[in-house]
PDB file of C-alpha atoms in Angstrom:
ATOM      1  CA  UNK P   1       0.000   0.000   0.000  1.00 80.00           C
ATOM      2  CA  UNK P   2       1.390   3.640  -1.253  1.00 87.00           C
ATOM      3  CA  UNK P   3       1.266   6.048   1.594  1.00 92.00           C
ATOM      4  CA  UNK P   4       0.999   9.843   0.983  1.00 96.00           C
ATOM      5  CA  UNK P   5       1.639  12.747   2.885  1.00 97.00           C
ATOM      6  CA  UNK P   6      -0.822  15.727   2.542  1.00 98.00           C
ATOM      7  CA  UNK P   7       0.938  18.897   4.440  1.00 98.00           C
ATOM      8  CA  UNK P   8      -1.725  21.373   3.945  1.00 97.00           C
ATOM      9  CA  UNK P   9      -2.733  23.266   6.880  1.00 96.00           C
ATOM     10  CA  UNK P  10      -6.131  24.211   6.473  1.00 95.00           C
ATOM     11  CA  UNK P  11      -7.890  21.633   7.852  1.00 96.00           C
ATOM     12  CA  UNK P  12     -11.761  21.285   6.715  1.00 96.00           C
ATOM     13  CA  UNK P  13      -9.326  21.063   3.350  1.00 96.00           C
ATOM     14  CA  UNK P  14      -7.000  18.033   4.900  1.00 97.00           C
ATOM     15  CA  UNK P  15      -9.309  16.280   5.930  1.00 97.00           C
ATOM     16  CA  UNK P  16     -11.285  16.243   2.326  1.00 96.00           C
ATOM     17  CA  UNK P  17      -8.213  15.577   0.771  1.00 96.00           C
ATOM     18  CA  UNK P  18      -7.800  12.508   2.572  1.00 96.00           C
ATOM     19  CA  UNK P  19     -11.213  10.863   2.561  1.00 95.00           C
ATOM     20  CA  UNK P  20     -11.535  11.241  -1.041  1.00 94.00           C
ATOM     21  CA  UNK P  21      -7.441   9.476  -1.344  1.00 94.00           C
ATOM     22  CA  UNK P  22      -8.503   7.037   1.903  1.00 90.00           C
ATOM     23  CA  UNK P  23     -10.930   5.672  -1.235  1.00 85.00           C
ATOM     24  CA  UNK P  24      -8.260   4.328  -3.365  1.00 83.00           C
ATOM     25  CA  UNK P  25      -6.143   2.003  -1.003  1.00 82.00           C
ATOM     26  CA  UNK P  26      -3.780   4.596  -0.179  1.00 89.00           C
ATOM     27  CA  UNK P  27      -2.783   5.240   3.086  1.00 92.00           C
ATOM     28  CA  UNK P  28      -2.892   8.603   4.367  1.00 96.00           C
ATOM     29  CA  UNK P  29      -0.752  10.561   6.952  1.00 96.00           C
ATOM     30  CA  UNK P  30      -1.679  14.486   7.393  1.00 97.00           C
ATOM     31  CA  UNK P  31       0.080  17.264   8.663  1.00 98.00           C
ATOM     32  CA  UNK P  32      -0.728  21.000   9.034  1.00 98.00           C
ATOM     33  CA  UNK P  33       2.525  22.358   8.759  1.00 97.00           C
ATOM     34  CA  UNK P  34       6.072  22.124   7.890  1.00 97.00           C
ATOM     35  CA  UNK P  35       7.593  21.117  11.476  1.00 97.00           C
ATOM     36  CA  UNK P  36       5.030  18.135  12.036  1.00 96.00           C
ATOM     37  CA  UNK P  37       5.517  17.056   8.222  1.00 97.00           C
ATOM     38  CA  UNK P  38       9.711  16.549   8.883  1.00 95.00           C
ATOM     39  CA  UNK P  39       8.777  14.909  11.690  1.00 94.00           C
ATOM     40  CA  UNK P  40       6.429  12.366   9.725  1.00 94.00           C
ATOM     41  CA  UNK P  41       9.265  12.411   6.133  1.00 91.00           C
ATOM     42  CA  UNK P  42      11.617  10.877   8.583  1.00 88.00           C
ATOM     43  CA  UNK P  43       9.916   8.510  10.294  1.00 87.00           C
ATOM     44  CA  UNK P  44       7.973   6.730   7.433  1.00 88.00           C
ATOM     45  CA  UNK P  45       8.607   5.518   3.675  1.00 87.00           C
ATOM     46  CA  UNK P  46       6.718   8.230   2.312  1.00 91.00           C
ATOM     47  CA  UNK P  47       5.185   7.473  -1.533  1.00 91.00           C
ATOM     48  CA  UNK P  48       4.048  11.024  -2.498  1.00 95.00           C
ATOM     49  CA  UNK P  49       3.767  14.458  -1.006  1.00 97.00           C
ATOM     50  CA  UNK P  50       0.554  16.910  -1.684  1.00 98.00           C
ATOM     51  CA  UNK P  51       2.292  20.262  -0.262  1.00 97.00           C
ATOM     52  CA  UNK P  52       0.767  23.463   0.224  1.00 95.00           C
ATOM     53  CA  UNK P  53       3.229  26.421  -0.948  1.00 93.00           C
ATOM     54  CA  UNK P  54       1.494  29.023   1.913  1.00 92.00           C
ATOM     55  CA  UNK P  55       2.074  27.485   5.476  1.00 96.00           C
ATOM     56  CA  UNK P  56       2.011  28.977   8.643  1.00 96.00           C
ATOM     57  CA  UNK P  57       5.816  28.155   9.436  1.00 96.00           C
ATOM     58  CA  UNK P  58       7.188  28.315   6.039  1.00 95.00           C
ATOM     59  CA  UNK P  59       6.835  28.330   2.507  1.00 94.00           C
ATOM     60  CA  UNK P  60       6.047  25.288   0.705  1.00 94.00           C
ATOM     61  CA  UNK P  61       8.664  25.858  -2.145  1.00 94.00           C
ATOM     62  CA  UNK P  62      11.345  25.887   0.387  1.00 95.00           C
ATOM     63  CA  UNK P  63      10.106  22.779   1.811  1.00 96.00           C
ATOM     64  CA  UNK P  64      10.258  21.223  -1.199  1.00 94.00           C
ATOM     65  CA  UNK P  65      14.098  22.681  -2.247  1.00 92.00           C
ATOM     66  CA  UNK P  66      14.933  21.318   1.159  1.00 92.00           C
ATOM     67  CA  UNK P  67      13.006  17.592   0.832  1.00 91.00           C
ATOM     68  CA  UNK P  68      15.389  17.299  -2.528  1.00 88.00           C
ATOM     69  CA  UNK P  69      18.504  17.606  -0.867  1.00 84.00           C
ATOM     70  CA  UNK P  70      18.221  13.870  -0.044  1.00 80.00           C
ATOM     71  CA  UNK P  71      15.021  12.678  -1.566  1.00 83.00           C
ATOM     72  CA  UNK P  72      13.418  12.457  -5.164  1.00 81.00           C
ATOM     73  CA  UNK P  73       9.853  11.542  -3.685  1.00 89.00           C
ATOM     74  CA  UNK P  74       7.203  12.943  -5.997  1.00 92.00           C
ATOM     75  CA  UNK P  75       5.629  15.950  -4.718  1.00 95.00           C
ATOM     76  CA  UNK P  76       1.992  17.652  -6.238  1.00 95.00           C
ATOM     77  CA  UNK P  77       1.539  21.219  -4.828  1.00 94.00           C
ATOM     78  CA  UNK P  78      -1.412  23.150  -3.826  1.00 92.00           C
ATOM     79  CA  UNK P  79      -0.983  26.272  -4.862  1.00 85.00           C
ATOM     80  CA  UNK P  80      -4.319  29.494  -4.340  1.00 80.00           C
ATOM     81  CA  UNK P  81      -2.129  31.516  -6.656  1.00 67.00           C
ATOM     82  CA  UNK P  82      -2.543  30.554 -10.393  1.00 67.00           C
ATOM     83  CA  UNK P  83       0.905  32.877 -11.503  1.00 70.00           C
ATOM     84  CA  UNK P  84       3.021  31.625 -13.667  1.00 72.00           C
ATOM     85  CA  UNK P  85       6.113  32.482 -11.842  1.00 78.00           C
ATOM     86  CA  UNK P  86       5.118  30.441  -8.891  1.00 78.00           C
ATOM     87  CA  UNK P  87       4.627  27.658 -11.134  1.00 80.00           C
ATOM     88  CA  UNK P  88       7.765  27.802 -12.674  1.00 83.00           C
ATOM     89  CA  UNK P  89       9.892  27.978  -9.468  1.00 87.00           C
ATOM     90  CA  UNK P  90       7.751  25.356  -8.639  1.00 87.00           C
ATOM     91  CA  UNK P  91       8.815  22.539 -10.790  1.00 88.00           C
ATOM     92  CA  UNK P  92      11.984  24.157 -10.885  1.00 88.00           C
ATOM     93  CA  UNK P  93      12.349  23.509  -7.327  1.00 89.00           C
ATOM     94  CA  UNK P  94      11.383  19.805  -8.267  1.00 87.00           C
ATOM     95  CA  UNK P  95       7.974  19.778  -8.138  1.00 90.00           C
ATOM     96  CA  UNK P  96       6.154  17.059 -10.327  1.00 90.00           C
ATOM     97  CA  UNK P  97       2.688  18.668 -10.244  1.00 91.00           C
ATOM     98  CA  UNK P  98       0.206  21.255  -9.306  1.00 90.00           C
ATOM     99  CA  UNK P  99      -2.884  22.299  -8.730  1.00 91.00           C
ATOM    100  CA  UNK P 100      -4.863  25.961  -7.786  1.00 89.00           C
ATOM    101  CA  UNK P 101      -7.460  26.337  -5.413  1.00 89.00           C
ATOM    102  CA  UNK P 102     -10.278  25.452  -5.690  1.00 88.00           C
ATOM    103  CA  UNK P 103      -9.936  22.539  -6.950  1.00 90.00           C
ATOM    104  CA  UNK P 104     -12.293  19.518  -7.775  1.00 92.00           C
ATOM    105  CA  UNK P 105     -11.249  16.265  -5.524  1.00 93.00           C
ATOM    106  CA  UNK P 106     -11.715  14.340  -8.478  1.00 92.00           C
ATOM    107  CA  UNK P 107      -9.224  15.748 -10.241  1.00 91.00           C
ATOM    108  CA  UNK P 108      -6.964  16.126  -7.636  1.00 93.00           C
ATOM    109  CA  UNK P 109      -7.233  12.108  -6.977  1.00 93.00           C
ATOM    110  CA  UNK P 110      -6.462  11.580 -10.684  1.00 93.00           C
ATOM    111  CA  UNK P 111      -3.375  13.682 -10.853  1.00 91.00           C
ATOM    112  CA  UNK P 112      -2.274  11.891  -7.479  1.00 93.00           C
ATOM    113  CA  UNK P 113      -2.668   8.555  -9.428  1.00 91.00           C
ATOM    114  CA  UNK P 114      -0.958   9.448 -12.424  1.00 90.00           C
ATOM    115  CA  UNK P 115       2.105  10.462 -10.623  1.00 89.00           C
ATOM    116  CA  UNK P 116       2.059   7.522  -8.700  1.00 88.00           C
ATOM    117  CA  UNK P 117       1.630   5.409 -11.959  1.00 82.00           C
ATOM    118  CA  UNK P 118       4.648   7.630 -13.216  1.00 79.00           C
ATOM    119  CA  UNK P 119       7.075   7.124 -10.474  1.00 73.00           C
ATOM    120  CA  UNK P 120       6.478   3.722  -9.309  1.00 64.00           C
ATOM    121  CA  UNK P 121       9.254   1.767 -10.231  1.00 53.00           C
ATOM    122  CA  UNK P 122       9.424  -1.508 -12.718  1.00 47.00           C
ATOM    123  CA  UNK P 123      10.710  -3.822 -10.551  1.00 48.00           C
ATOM    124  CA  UNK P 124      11.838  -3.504  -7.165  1.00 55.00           C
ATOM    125  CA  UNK P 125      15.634  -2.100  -8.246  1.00 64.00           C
ATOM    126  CA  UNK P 126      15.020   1.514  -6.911  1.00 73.00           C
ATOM    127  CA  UNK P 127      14.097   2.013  -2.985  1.00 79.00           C
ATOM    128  CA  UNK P 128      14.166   4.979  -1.065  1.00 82.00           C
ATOM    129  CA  UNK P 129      13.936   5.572   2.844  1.00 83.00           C
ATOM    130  CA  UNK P 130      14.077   8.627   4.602  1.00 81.00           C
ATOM    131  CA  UNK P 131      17.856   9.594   3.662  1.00 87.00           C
ATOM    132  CA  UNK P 132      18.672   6.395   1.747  1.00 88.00           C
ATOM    133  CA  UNK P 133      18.111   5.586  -2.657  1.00 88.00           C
ATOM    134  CA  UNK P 134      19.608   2.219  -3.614  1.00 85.00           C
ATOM    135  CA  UNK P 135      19.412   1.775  -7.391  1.00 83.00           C
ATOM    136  CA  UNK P 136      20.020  -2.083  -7.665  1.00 77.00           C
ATOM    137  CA  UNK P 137      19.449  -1.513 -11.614  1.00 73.00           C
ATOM    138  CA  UNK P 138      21.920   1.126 -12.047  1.00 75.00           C
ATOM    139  CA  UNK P 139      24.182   0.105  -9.034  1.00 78.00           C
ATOM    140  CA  UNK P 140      23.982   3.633  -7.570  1.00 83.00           C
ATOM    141  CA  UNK P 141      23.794   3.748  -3.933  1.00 88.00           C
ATOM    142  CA  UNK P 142      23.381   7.001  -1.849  1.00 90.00           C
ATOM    143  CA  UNK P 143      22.837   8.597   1.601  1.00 90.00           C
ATOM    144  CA  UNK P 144      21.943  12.238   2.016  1.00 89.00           C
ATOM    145  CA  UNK P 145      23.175  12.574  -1.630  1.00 85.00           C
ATOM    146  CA  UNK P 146      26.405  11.416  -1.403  1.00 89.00           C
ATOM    147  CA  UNK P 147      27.546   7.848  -3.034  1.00 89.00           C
ATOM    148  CA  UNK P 148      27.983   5.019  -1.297  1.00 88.00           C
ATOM    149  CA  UNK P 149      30.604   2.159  -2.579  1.00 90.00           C
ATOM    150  CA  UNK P 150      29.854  -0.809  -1.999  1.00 89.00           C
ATOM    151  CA  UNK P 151      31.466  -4.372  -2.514  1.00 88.00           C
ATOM    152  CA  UNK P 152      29.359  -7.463  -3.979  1.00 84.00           C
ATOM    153  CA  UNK P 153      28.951  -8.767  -1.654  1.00 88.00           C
ATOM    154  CA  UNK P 154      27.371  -5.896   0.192  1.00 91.00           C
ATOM    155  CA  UNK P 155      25.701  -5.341  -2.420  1.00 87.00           C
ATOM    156  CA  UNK P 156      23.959  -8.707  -1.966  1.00 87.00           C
ATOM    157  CA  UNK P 157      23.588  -8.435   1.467  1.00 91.00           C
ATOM    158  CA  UNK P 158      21.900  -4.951   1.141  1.00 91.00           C
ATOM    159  CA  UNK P 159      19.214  -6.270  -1.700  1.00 87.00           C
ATOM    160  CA  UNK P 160      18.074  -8.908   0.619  1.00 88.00           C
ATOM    161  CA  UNK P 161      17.349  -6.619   3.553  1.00 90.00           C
ATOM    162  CA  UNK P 162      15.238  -4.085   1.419  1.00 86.00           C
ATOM    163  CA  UNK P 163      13.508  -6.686  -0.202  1.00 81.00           C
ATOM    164  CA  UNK P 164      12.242  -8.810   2.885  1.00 82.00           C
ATOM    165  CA  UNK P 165      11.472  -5.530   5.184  1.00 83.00           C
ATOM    166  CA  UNK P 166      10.237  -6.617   9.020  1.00 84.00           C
ATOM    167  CA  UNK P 167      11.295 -10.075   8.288  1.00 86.00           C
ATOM    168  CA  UNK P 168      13.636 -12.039  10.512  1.00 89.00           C
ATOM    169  CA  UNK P 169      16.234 -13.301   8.334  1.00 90.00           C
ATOM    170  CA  UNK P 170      18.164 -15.988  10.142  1.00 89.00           C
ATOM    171  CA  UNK P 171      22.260 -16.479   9.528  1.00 87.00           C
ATOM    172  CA  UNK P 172      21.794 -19.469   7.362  1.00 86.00           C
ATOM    173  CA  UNK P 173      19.669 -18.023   5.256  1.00 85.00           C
ATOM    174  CA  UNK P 174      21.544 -14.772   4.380  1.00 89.00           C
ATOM    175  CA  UNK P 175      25.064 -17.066   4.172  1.00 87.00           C
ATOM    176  CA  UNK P 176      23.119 -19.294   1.281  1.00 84.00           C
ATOM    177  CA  UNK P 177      21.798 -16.160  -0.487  1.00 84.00           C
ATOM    178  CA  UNK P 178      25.226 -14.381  -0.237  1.00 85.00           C
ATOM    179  CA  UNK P 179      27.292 -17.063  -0.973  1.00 81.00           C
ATOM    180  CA  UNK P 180      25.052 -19.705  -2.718  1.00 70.00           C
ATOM    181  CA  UNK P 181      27.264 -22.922  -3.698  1.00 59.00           C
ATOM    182  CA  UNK P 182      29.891 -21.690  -1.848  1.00 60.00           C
ATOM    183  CA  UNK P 183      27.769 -21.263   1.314  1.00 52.00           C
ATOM    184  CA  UNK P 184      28.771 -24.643   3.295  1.00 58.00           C
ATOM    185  CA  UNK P 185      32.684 -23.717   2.886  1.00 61.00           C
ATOM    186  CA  UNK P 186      31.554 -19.973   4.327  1.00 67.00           C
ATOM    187  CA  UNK P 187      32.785 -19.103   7.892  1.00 71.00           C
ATOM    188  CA  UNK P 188      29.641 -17.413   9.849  1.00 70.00           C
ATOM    189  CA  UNK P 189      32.086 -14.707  10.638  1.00 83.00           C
ATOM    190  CA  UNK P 190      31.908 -13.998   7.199  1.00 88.00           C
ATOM    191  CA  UNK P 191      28.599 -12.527   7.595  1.00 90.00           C
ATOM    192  CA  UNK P 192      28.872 -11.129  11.023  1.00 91.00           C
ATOM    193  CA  UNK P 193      32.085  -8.818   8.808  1.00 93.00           C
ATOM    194  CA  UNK P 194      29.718  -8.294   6.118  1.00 93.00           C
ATOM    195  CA  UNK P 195      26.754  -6.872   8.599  1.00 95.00           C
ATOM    196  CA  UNK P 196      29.139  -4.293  10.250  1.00 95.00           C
ATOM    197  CA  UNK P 197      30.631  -3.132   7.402  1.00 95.00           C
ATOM    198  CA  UNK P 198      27.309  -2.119   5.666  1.00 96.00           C
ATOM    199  CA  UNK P 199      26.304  -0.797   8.911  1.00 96.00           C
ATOM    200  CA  UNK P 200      29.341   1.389   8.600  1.00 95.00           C
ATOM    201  CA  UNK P 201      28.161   2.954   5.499  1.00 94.00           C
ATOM    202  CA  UNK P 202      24.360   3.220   5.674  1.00 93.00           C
ATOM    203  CA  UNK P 203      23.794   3.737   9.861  1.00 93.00           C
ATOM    204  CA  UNK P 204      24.130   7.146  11.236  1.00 92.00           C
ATOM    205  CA  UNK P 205      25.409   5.521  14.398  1.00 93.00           C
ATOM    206  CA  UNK P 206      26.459   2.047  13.856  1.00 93.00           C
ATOM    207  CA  UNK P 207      26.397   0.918  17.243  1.00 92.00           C
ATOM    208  CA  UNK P 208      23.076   1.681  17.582  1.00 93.00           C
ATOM    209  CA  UNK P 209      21.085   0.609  14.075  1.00 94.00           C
ATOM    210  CA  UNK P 210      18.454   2.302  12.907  1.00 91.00           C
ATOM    211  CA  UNK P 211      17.980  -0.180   9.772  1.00 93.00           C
ATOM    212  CA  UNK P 212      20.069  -3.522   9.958  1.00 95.00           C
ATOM    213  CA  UNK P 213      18.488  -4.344  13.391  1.00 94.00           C
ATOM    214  CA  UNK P 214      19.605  -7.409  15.534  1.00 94.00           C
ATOM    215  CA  UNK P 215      17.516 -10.373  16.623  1.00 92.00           C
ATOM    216  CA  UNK P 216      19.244 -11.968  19.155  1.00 91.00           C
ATOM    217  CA  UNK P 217      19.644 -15.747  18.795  1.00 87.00           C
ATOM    218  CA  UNK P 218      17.542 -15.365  15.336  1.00 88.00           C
ATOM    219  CA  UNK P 219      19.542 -13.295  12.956  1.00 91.00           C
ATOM    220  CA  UNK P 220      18.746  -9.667  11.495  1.00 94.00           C
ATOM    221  CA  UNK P 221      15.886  -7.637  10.338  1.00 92.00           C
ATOM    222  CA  UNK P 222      15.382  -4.469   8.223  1.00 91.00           C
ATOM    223  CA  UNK P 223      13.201  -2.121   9.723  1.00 86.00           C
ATOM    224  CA  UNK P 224      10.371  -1.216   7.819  1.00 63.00           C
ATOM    225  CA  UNK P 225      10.084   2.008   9.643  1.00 54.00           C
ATOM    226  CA  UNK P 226      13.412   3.172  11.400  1.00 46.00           C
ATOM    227  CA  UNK P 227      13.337   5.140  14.647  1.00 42.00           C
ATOM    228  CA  UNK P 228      12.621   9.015  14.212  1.00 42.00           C
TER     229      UNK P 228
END
């Protein structure tokens, strides 16, 4: 299920917004203004933003101009001025919609699904959480913008995680995936190496993992939602 963040802070307005999105298996958080959006962006996998550009902490371009420093989610703005300048900054800013009050729901539903439609991936190659875009396709890995190297067999190791979010994944299993026919020659320390070292590069503090989580006596876990 998609989940979509509507930032808009009048709220008779929210609230329509998300009953009429509620209605198409989407799952809807809603804030009212910039500080309690963050606060939500960092917290959840976030599908698609509807952003108000007038809110009572900031402006919604800026918002957006700051969201793109380290994420490409799609984001539709709500806009009450119909000027072509602010719809230019707009999508210059990285904006892949808008639309001017007042607006029909209908429509409003229908551009949500056709960006949706546009940015959902083919396959399950491209993920992004909070900070973190791992490409498998292209074999681009980044946090916060900046690249991340990583070896194969990191690279195999992170796949699996992302792919089987909230599921226990026990050592045997992750040394057969990794290593397939050479799994039974495989030292478990080998994986134990393999864990830290991605840690290294994707946790903020590695000690204390936000994403590769420990299961004690069962093996590790990717958090679906990391830790605010």
């Amino acid at each position: 299920m998609k989940t979509l963040l509507i930032v808009e802070d009048d709220r008779s307005l929210n609230k329509g917004i998300a009953l009429t999105l509620s209605q198409n298996d989407l799952s809807i958080q809603q804030a009212y203004d910039i500080a309690s959006a963050e606060l939500l962006l960092s917290s959840l996998k976030i599908d698609l933003i509807i952003l108000d550009i007038n809110l009572p902490d900031g402006s919604g371009l800026d918002y957006c101009e700051k969201i793109r420093r380290t994420s490409q989610v799609p984001i539709i703005f709500l806009t009450a001025n119909d000027m072509e300048p602010d719809i230019v900054t707009g999508f210059e800013l990285g904006g892949d919609d808008y639309i001017t009050k007042p607006f029909s729901l209908m429509v409003l539903r229908a551009r949500v699904m056709a960006v949706l439609k546009r940015s959902a991936p083919h396959s399950e190659d491209k993920v992004t959480i909070g900070p973190l875009t791992f490409d498998f396709e292209k074999l681009e890995f980044y946090k916060n913008q900046e690249q991340l190297i990583l070896s194969k067999t990191e690279l195999k190791l992170l796949k699996i995680f992302v792919t089987n979010p909230g599921i226990i994944l026990n050592r045997e299993q992750l040394i057969d995936k990794i290593w397939s026919q050479e799994a039974e020659f495989v030292d478990e320390n080998a994986l134990t190496v393999a864990v830290k070292r991605l840690r290294a590069k994707i946790e903020d503090e590695p000690s204390a993992p936000q994403y590769i989580k420990t299961v004690y006596g069962l093996g590790y876990l990717w958090a679906e939602r990391p830790n605010p």
